[in-house]
Coordinates of C-alpha atoms in Angstrom, one line a residue:
Chain A
M31 CA 0.0 0.0 0.0
P32 CA 1.9 3.0 -1.2
V33 CA 1.8 6.5 0.3
H34 CA 1.4 9.5 -2.1
T35 CA 2.5 12.9 -1.0
A36 CA 1.7 16.1 -2.8
S37 CA 1.0 19.8 -2.2
V38 CA -1.5 22.4 -3.4
T39 CA -0.2 26.0 -3.6
L40 CA -2.3 29.0 -4.2
A41 CA -2.0 32.8 -4.2
T42 CA -4.5 34.6 -2.0
S43 CA -5.4 38.3 -2.4
G44 CA -6.9 39.2 1.0
K45 CA -9.3 37.8 3.5
G46 CA -11.8 35.3 2.2
T47 CA -12.5 31.7 1.3
Y48 CA -10.8 30.0 -1.7
E49 CA -12.1 26.7 -3.0
I50 CA -9.6 24.0 -3.7
T51 CA -11.9 21.0 -4.1
D52 CA -11.2 20.3 -7.8
R53 CA -7.5 20.5 -7.3
V54 CA -7.6 18.0 -4.5
A55 CA -10.0 15.7 -6.4
S56 CA -7.6 15.8 -9.4
I57 CA -4.6 14.7 -7.2
I58 CA -6.7 11.8 -5.8
A59 CA -7.6 10.7 -9.3
Q60 CA -3.9 10.8 -10.4
S61 CA -2.8 8.9 -7.3
G62 CA -4.8 5.8 -8.4
V63 CA -5.8 5.2 -4.8
K64 CA -9.2 3.5 -4.7
A65 CA -9.8 3.1 -0.9
G66 CA -8.2 5.0 1.9
A67 CA -8.0 8.6 3.1
V68 CA -6.4 11.9 2.2
T69 CA -4.9 14.2 4.8
L70 CA -4.8 17.9 4.1
F71 CA -2.6 20.1 6.3
V72 CA -2.2 23.9 5.9
R73 CA 1.4 24.9 6.6
H74 CA 0.6 28.3 8.1
T75 CA -0.8 29.9 11.2
S76 CA -2.7 32.8 9.7
C77 CA -5.0 30.9 7.3
S78 CA -6.9 27.7 7.8
L79 CA -9.0 24.9 6.2
I80 CA -12.7 24.5 6.3
I81 CA -15.3 22.2 4.7
M82 CA -18.2 24.5 3.7
E83 CA -21.3 24.8 1.7
N84 CA -20.1 25.5 -1.9
A85 CA -23.4 26.3 -3.8
D86 CA -24.6 29.6 -2.6
P87 CA -22.0 32.4 -2.1
T88 CA -24.1 34.1 0.6
A89 CA -23.3 31.3 3.0
R90 CA -19.6 32.1 2.8
R91 CA -20.3 35.8 3.0
D92 CA -22.1 35.3 6.3
L93 CA -19.3 33.1 7.6
E94 CA -16.7 35.7 6.8
K95 CA -18.7 38.5 8.4
F96 CA -19.3 36.3 11.5
F97 CA -15.5 35.8 12.0
E98 CA -15.0 39.6 11.7
H99 CA -17.4 40.0 14.6
L100 CA -16.2 37.0 16.6
V101 CA -12.6 38.0 16.6
P102 CA -12.5 41.8 16.0
E103 CA -9.4 43.5 14.7
D104 CA -9.8 46.3 17.3
T105 CA -9.9 43.9 20.3
P106 CA -8.4 46.2 23.0
Y107 CA -6.3 43.7 24.9
F108 CA -4.4 42.2 21.8
E109 CA -0.6 42.7 22.2
H110 CA 0.5 40.7 19.2
T111 CA -0.1 43.3 16.5
A112 CA 3.5 43.8 15.1
E113 CA 2.3 42.8 11.6
G114 CA -0.9 44.8 11.8
A115 CA -4.4 44.6 13.2
D116 CA -4.9 41.3 11.4
D117 CA -2.0 39.6 13.2
S118 CA -3.5 38.1 16.4
T119 CA -6.9 37.8 14.8
S120 CA -5.4 35.6 12.1
H121 CA -3.9 33.1 14.5
I122 CA -7.1 33.0 16.6
R123 CA -9.4 32.5 13.6
S124 CA -7.1 29.6 12.5
V125 CA -7.3 28.0 15.9
L126 CA -11.1 28.3 15.8
T127 CA -11.2 26.5 12.5
R128 CA -8.8 23.8 11.3
S129 CA -5.2 23.1 10.4
S130 CA -5.9 19.5 9.2
E131 CA -8.8 17.7 7.5
V132 CA -8.9 14.0 6.6
I133 CA -11.4 12.8 4.0
P134 CA -12.1 9.1 3.2
I135 CA -11.6 7.9 -0.4
V136 CA -14.0 5.1 -1.6
D137 CA -14.1 3.8 -5.1
G138 CA -11.4 6.3 -6.0
R139 CA -13.5 9.3 -5.0
L140 CA -13.4 11.8 -2.2
Q141 CA -16.4 11.1 0.1
L142 CA -17.5 14.7 0.1
G143 CA -21.3 15.2 0.4
T144 CA -23.3 16.9 -2.3
W145 CA -22.9 20.5 -1.0
Q146 CA -19.4 20.2 0.6
G147 CA -16.4 22.0 -0.8
I148 CA -12.9 22.3 0.6
F149 CA -11.7 25.9 1.2
L150 CA -8.6 27.7 2.3
F151 CA -9.8 30.4 4.7
E152 CA -7.4 33.3 4.4
H153 CA -7.3 35.6 7.5
R154 CA -4.7 38.1 6.2
R155 CA -5.3 41.3 4.3
A156 CA -2.1 41.2 2.3
R157 CA -1.4 38.9 -0.7
H158 CA 0.1 35.6 0.3
R159 CA 1.3 32.3 -1.3
R160 CA -0.1 29.4 0.7
E161 CA 0.7 25.7 0.7
I162 CA -1.4 22.8 1.7
A163 CA 0.5 19.5 2.2
L164 CA -1.3 16.3 1.2
S165 CA -0.7 12.7 2.2
I166 CA -2.8 10.0 0.5
I167 CA -2.8 6.6 2.1
G168 CA -4.7 3.6 0.7
G169 CA -4.8 0.8 -1.7
S170 CA -5.1 0.8 -5.5
G171 CA -6.9 -2.5 -5.7
S172 CA -10.5 -2.6 -6.8
Chain B
M55 CA -2.4 -3.7 5.3
P56 CA -6.0 -3.5 4.2
V57 CA -8.3 -0.5 4.2
H58 CA -11.8 -0.9 5.5
T59 CA -14.4 1.6 4.5
A60 CA -17.9 1.8 6.2
S61 CA -20.5 4.4 7.1
V62 CA -22.7 5.2 10.0
T63 CA -26.2 6.7 9.2
L64 CA -28.6 8.1 11.7
A65 CA -31.8 10.0 11.9
T66 CA -31.8 13.2 13.8
S67 CA -34.9 14.9 15.2
G68 CA -33.8 18.5 15.7
K69 CA -30.8 20.3 17.2
G70 CA -28.7 18.5 19.7
T71 CA -25.9 16.0 20.2
Y72 CA -26.3 12.3 19.2
E73 CA -23.8 9.7 20.5
I74 CA -22.3 7.3 18.0
T75 CA -19.4 5.9 20.1
D76 CA -20.8 2.3 20.3
R77 CA -21.5 2.1 16.6
V78 CA -18.0 3.2 15.7
A79 CA -16.5 0.8 18.3
S80 CA -18.5 -2.1 16.8
I81 CA -17.2 -1.3 13.3
I82 CA -13.6 -1.2 14.5
A83 CA -14.1 -4.6 16.2
Q84 CA -15.6 -6.1 13.1
S85 CA -12.7 -4.8 10.9
G86 CA -10.2 -6.8 12.8
V87 CA -7.7 -3.9 12.7
K88 CA -5.4 -4.1 15.8
A89 CA -3.2 -1.0 15.2
G90 CA -3.9 2.0 13.1
A91 CA -6.4 4.8 13.0
V92 CA -10.0 5.4 12.0
T93 CA -11.1 8.6 10.2
L94 CA -14.7 9.8 10.6
F95 CA -16.0 12.4 8.2
V96 CA -19.5 13.9 8.3
R97 CA -20.9 14.3 4.7
H98 CA -22.9 17.4 5.5
T99 CA -22.4 21.2 6.1
S100 CA -25.2 21.7 8.6
C101 CA -24.2 19.2 11.3
S102 CA -20.7 18.3 12.6
L103 CA -18.6 16.0 14.7
I104 CA -17.4 16.5 18.3
I105 CA -15.6 14.5 20.9
M106 CA -17.3 15.4 24.2
E107 CA -17.8 14.4 27.8
N108 CA -20.4 11.6 27.7
A109 CA -21.1 11.0 31.4
D110 CA -23.2 14.0 32.7
P111 CA -25.9 15.3 30.3
T112 CA -25.6 18.8 31.8
A113 CA -22.2 19.2 30.0
R114 CA -23.9 18.8 26.6
R115 CA -26.8 21.0 27.6
D116 CA -24.4 23.8 28.4
L117 CA -22.6 23.2 25.1
E118 CA -25.8 23.4 23.1
K119 CA -26.9 26.6 24.9
F120 CA -23.5 28.1 24.3
F121 CA -23.7 27.6 20.6
E122 CA -27.2 29.2 20.5
H123 CA -25.7 32.3 22.1
L124 CA -22.4 32.3 20.1
V125 CA -24.1 32.1 16.7
P126 CA -27.6 33.5 17.2
E127 CA -30.4 32.7 14.8
D128 CA -31.4 36.3 14.7
T129 CA -28.0 37.7 13.7
P130 CA -29.1 40.8 11.8
Y131 CA -26.5 40.7 9.0
F132 CA -27.1 37.1 7.9
E133 CA -28.2 36.9 4.2
H134 CA -28.2 33.1 3.8
T135 CA -31.6 32.3 5.3
A136 CA -33.4 30.8 2.4
E137 CA -33.9 27.5 4.4
G138 CA -34.8 29.3 7.6
A139 CA -33.2 31.1 10.5
D140 CA -31.1 27.9 11.2
D141 CA -29.5 28.0 7.7
S142 CA -26.4 30.2 8.1
T143 CA -26.1 29.3 11.8
S144 CA -25.8 25.6 10.9
H145 CA -22.9 26.2 8.5
I146 CA -21.1 28.5 10.9
R147 CA -21.5 26.1 13.9
S148 CA -20.1 23.3 11.7
V149 CA -17.1 25.4 10.8
L150 CA -16.5 26.1 14.5
T151 CA -16.5 22.4 15.4
R152 CA -15.3 19.6 13.0
S153 CA -16.0 17.8 9.8
S154 CA -13.4 15.1 10.4
E155 CA -11.9 13.3 13.5
V156 CA -9.2 10.7 13.5
I157 CA -8.8 8.4 16.4
P158 CA -5.9 6.0 16.9
I159 CA -6.5 2.2 17.4
V160 CA -4.3 0.3 19.7
D161 CA -4.7 -3.4 20.6
G162 CA -7.9 -3.4 18.5
R163 CA -9.5 -0.6 20.6
L164 CA -10.3 3.0 19.9
Q165 CA -8.0 5.2 22.0
L166 CA -10.8 7.3 23.6
G167 CA -10.2 8.5 27.1
T168 CA -12.5 7.4 30.0
W169 CA -15.0 10.3 29.6
Q170 CA -14.8 10.8 25.8
G171 CA -17.7 10.0 23.5
I172 CA -18.1 10.7 19.8
F173 CA -21.1 12.7 18.9
L174 CA -22.9 14.0 15.8
F175 CA -23.8 17.7 16.6
E176 CA -27.0 18.5 14.7
H177 CA -27.5 22.2 13.9
R178 CA -30.9 21.9 12.1
R179 CA -34.4 22.1 13.5
A180 CA -36.0 19.7 11.1
R181 CA -35.5 15.9 10.9
H182 CA -32.6 14.7 8.8
R183 CA -30.9 11.5 7.8
R184 CA -27.1 12.0 8.4
E185 CA -24.2 9.9 7.1
I186 CA -20.7 9.7 8.5
A187 CA -18.1 8.0 6.3
L188 CA -15.4 5.9 8.0
S189 CA -12.0 4.8 6.7
I190 CA -10.0 2.4 8.9
I191 CA -6.3 2.0 8.0
G192 CA -4.1 -0.3 10.0
G193 CA -2.7 -3.8 10.5
S194 CA -4.5 -6.9 11.8
G195 CA -1.3 -8.4 13.3
S196 CA -0.8 -8.7 17.0
Chain C
M110 CA 3.8 -0.7 5.7
P111 CA 4.0 -0.9 9.5
V112 CA 1.9 1.1 12.0
H113 CA 3.7 2.7 14.9
T114 CA 1.7 3.7 18.0
A115 CA 3.1 5.8 20.8
S116 CA 2.0 8.3 23.3
V117 CA 3.1 11.7 24.7
T118 CA 2.3 12.4 28.4
L119 CA 2.8 15.7 30.1
A120 CA 2.1 17.3 33.4
T121 CA 0.2 20.6 33.2
S122 CA 0.1 23.3 35.9
G123 CA -2.9 25.3 35.1
K124 CA -4.5 26.9 32.0
G125 CA -2.2 27.7 29.1
T126 CA -0.5 26.3 26.0
Y127 CA 2.2 23.7 26.3
E128 CA 4.4 23.0 23.3
I129 CA 5.0 19.3 22.3
T130 CA 6.5 19.8 18.9
D131 CA 10.0 18.4 19.7
R132 CA 8.6 15.4 21.4
V133 CA 6.4 14.5 18.4
A134 CA 9.3 15.1 16.0
S135 CA 11.5 12.8 18.0
I136 CA 9.0 10.0 17.9
I137 CA 8.6 10.4 14.1
A138 CA 12.4 10.2 13.7
Q139 CA 12.6 7.1 15.9
S140 CA 9.8 5.4 13.9
G141 CA 11.8 5.5 10.7
V142 CA 8.7 6.4 8.7
K143 CA 9.7 8.4 5.6
A144 CA 6.4 9.1 4.0
G145 CA 2.9 9.0 5.6
A146 CA 1.1 10.9 8.3
V147 CA 0.9 11.0 12.1
T148 CA -2.4 11.3 14.0
L149 CA -2.4 13.0 17.4
F150 CA -5.4 12.5 19.6
V151 CA -5.8 14.0 23.0
R152 CA -7.5 11.6 25.4
H153 CA -9.4 14.2 27.5
T154 CA -12.4 16.5 27.2
S155 CA -11.0 19.4 29.2
C156 CA -7.9 20.1 27.2
S157 CA -7.3 20.2 23.5
L158 CA -4.8 20.4 20.6
I159 CA -3.9 23.4 18.5
I160 CA -1.4 24.2 15.8
M161 CA -0.2 27.7 16.7
E162 CA 2.5 30.4 16.1
N163 CA 5.4 29.3 18.2
A164 CA 7.8 32.3 17.8
D165 CA 6.4 35.2 19.7
P166 CA 4.8 34.4 23.1
T167 CA 2.4 37.4 22.8
A168 CA 0.5 35.5 20.1
R169 CA -0.4 32.7 22.6
R170 CA -1.1 35.2 25.4
D171 CA -3.7 36.9 23.1
L172 CA -5.2 33.5 22.3
E173 CA -5.5 32.5 25.9
K174 CA -7.1 35.8 26.8
F175 CA -9.5 35.5 23.9
F176 CA -10.8 32.2 25.1
E177 CA -11.4 33.6 28.6
H178 CA -13.6 36.2 27.0
L179 CA -15.3 33.9 24.5
V180 CA -16.3 31.2 27.1
P181 CA -16.4 33.1 30.4
E182 CA -16.3 31.1 33.6
D183 CA -19.2 33.1 35.0
T184 CA -21.6 32.4 32.2
P185 CA -24.9 32.6 34.1
Y186 CA -26.7 29.6 32.4
F187 CA -24.0 27.0 32.9
E188 CA -25.3 24.0 34.9
H189 CA -22.3 21.7 34.7
T190 CA -20.1 23.3 37.3
A191 CA -19.7 20.4 39.8
E192 CA -15.9 20.5 39.4
G193 CA -15.7 24.2 39.5
A194 CA -16.2 27.3 37.3
D195 CA -13.7 25.8 34.8
D196 CA -15.8 22.7 34.2
S197 CA -18.2 23.5 31.4
T198 CA -15.8 26.1 30.0
S199 CA -13.2 23.4 29.6
H200 CA -15.4 21.1 27.6
I201 CA -16.7 24.0 25.4
R202 CA -13.2 25.3 24.7
S203 CA -12.1 21.8 23.7
V204 CA -15.0 21.5 21.3
L205 CA -14.1 24.9 19.8
T206 CA -10.5 23.8 19.2
R207 CA -9.5 20.2 18.4
S208 CA -9.2 16.7 19.7
S209 CA -7.3 15.3 16.8
E210 CA -4.7 16.7 14.3
V211 CA -3.1 14.8 11.4
I212 CA 0.2 16.0 10.0
P213 CA 1.8 14.6 6.8
I214 CA 5.4 13.2 6.9
V215 CA 7.6 13.7 3.9
D216 CA 11.3 12.7 3.7
G217 CA 11.0 11.6 7.3
R218 CA 10.0 15.0 8.5
L219 CA 6.7 16.5 9.9
Q220 CA 5.4 18.9 7.3
L221 CA 5.0 21.8 9.8
G222 CA 5.5 25.3 8.4
T223 CA 8.2 27.6 9.6
W224 CA 6.2 29.2 12.4
Q225 CA 3.9 26.2 13.4
G226 CA 4.2 24.5 16.7
I227 CA 2.0 21.7 18.2
F228 CA 0.5 22.6 21.6
L229 CA -1.6 21.1 24.2
F230 CA -4.2 23.7 25.3
E231 CA -5.0 23.1 29.0
H232 CA -8.3 24.5 30.1
R233 CA -8.2 23.4 33.7
R234 CA -6.9 25.5 36.6
A235 CA -5.7 22.4 38.6
R236 CA -2.6 20.3 37.8
H237 CA -3.3 17.4 35.5
R238 CA -1.4 14.6 33.8
R239 CA -2.4 14.5 30.1
E240 CA -1.9 11.9 27.4
I241 CA -1.8 12.3 23.7
A242 CA -2.1 9.1 21.6
L243 CA -0.1 8.9 18.4
S244 CA -0.6 6.7 15.4
I245 CA 2.0 6.9 12.6
I246 CA 1.2 5.2 9.3
G247 CA 3.5 5.2 6.4
G248 CA 6.4 3.6 4.6
S249 CA 10.0 3.5 5.5
G250 CA 11.3 3.3 2.0
S251 CA 13.1 6.2 0.4

């Protein structure tokens, strides 16, 4: 049972959610793995991973607004603001969401539900290059 | 080292936490896997997975109340309410908890602590049929 | 492809974040696994795991303060306070962070980013002995 490692890189242009579902599905297809699981791990502390409704963009807009209210940039007791008002907020929003996700693979396909998409959730205002490490473990038999 | 895939389905009848620990433990026992890990992945964006205290029901009652206060249904800026006041709140509560959990298996047993249970956290008012995909990877040797 | 299981135990002395990155990295090195993934699972419901900025301690101080405000010990509707004011808050803070993390291994190394550390997040005031179960799956080939 081989292990396949890969990575997805993307350029972000400010706060928001960036879908990577198709890129992950394509890597699974190329791996030839038929049954197993893929681990996704974001190699940063100021952006994160989420599994989110990917049909109606208002769902993600509400999510993004919610996080602005939940972890406000002008929180008076924040000390860690050397890189700007989005510094501590980025780390805390990452901790409240996820660094890793693991998704089962059955019959060669990611077991996402009908409305599920995989997104990088960017918490920084500035442009960034982001990397998600993948590890696919499973069998290639039928 | 074989891969075992399975799923747990359950019917929910409104918001709340539904324990699935025994059903997962039974699937592990049947798999014959002695050392490895099981991935659980909820195939929906309006319910989620949590590992939670499973002895005293007041712990879960406090948790459920907390989420009602943290992501209120009457949040004035929510746009994504086509399916009701529990629409955006469901997605956001899912993002704040988890879509996937991975639990090590040692000596054929889930490595849950004494007070840990696995729960589906339903965020919708209406009845739903929910599915959790499982992928068990490990060896059957002693 | 063998499976390696291990555990990390540590003594905590009150609320806060405790880094375990080096101990996990050392277990990976000893396992001889070159490509795969490690699962970390905390066997408790009143502490949790996070991946967090590990360079500047003010980042973690802000995070810890944020959780004190987000889930206050004096929340009036909490019922589950038999073990003290940090009882329900501990479980809820655990649910808002993580019980499990999975990190890919490439070329025998954890795929953590430059600023990422692995931390146990203790939510209890009293001293505790905590255990994190590890499961390492992967190949030892080059």
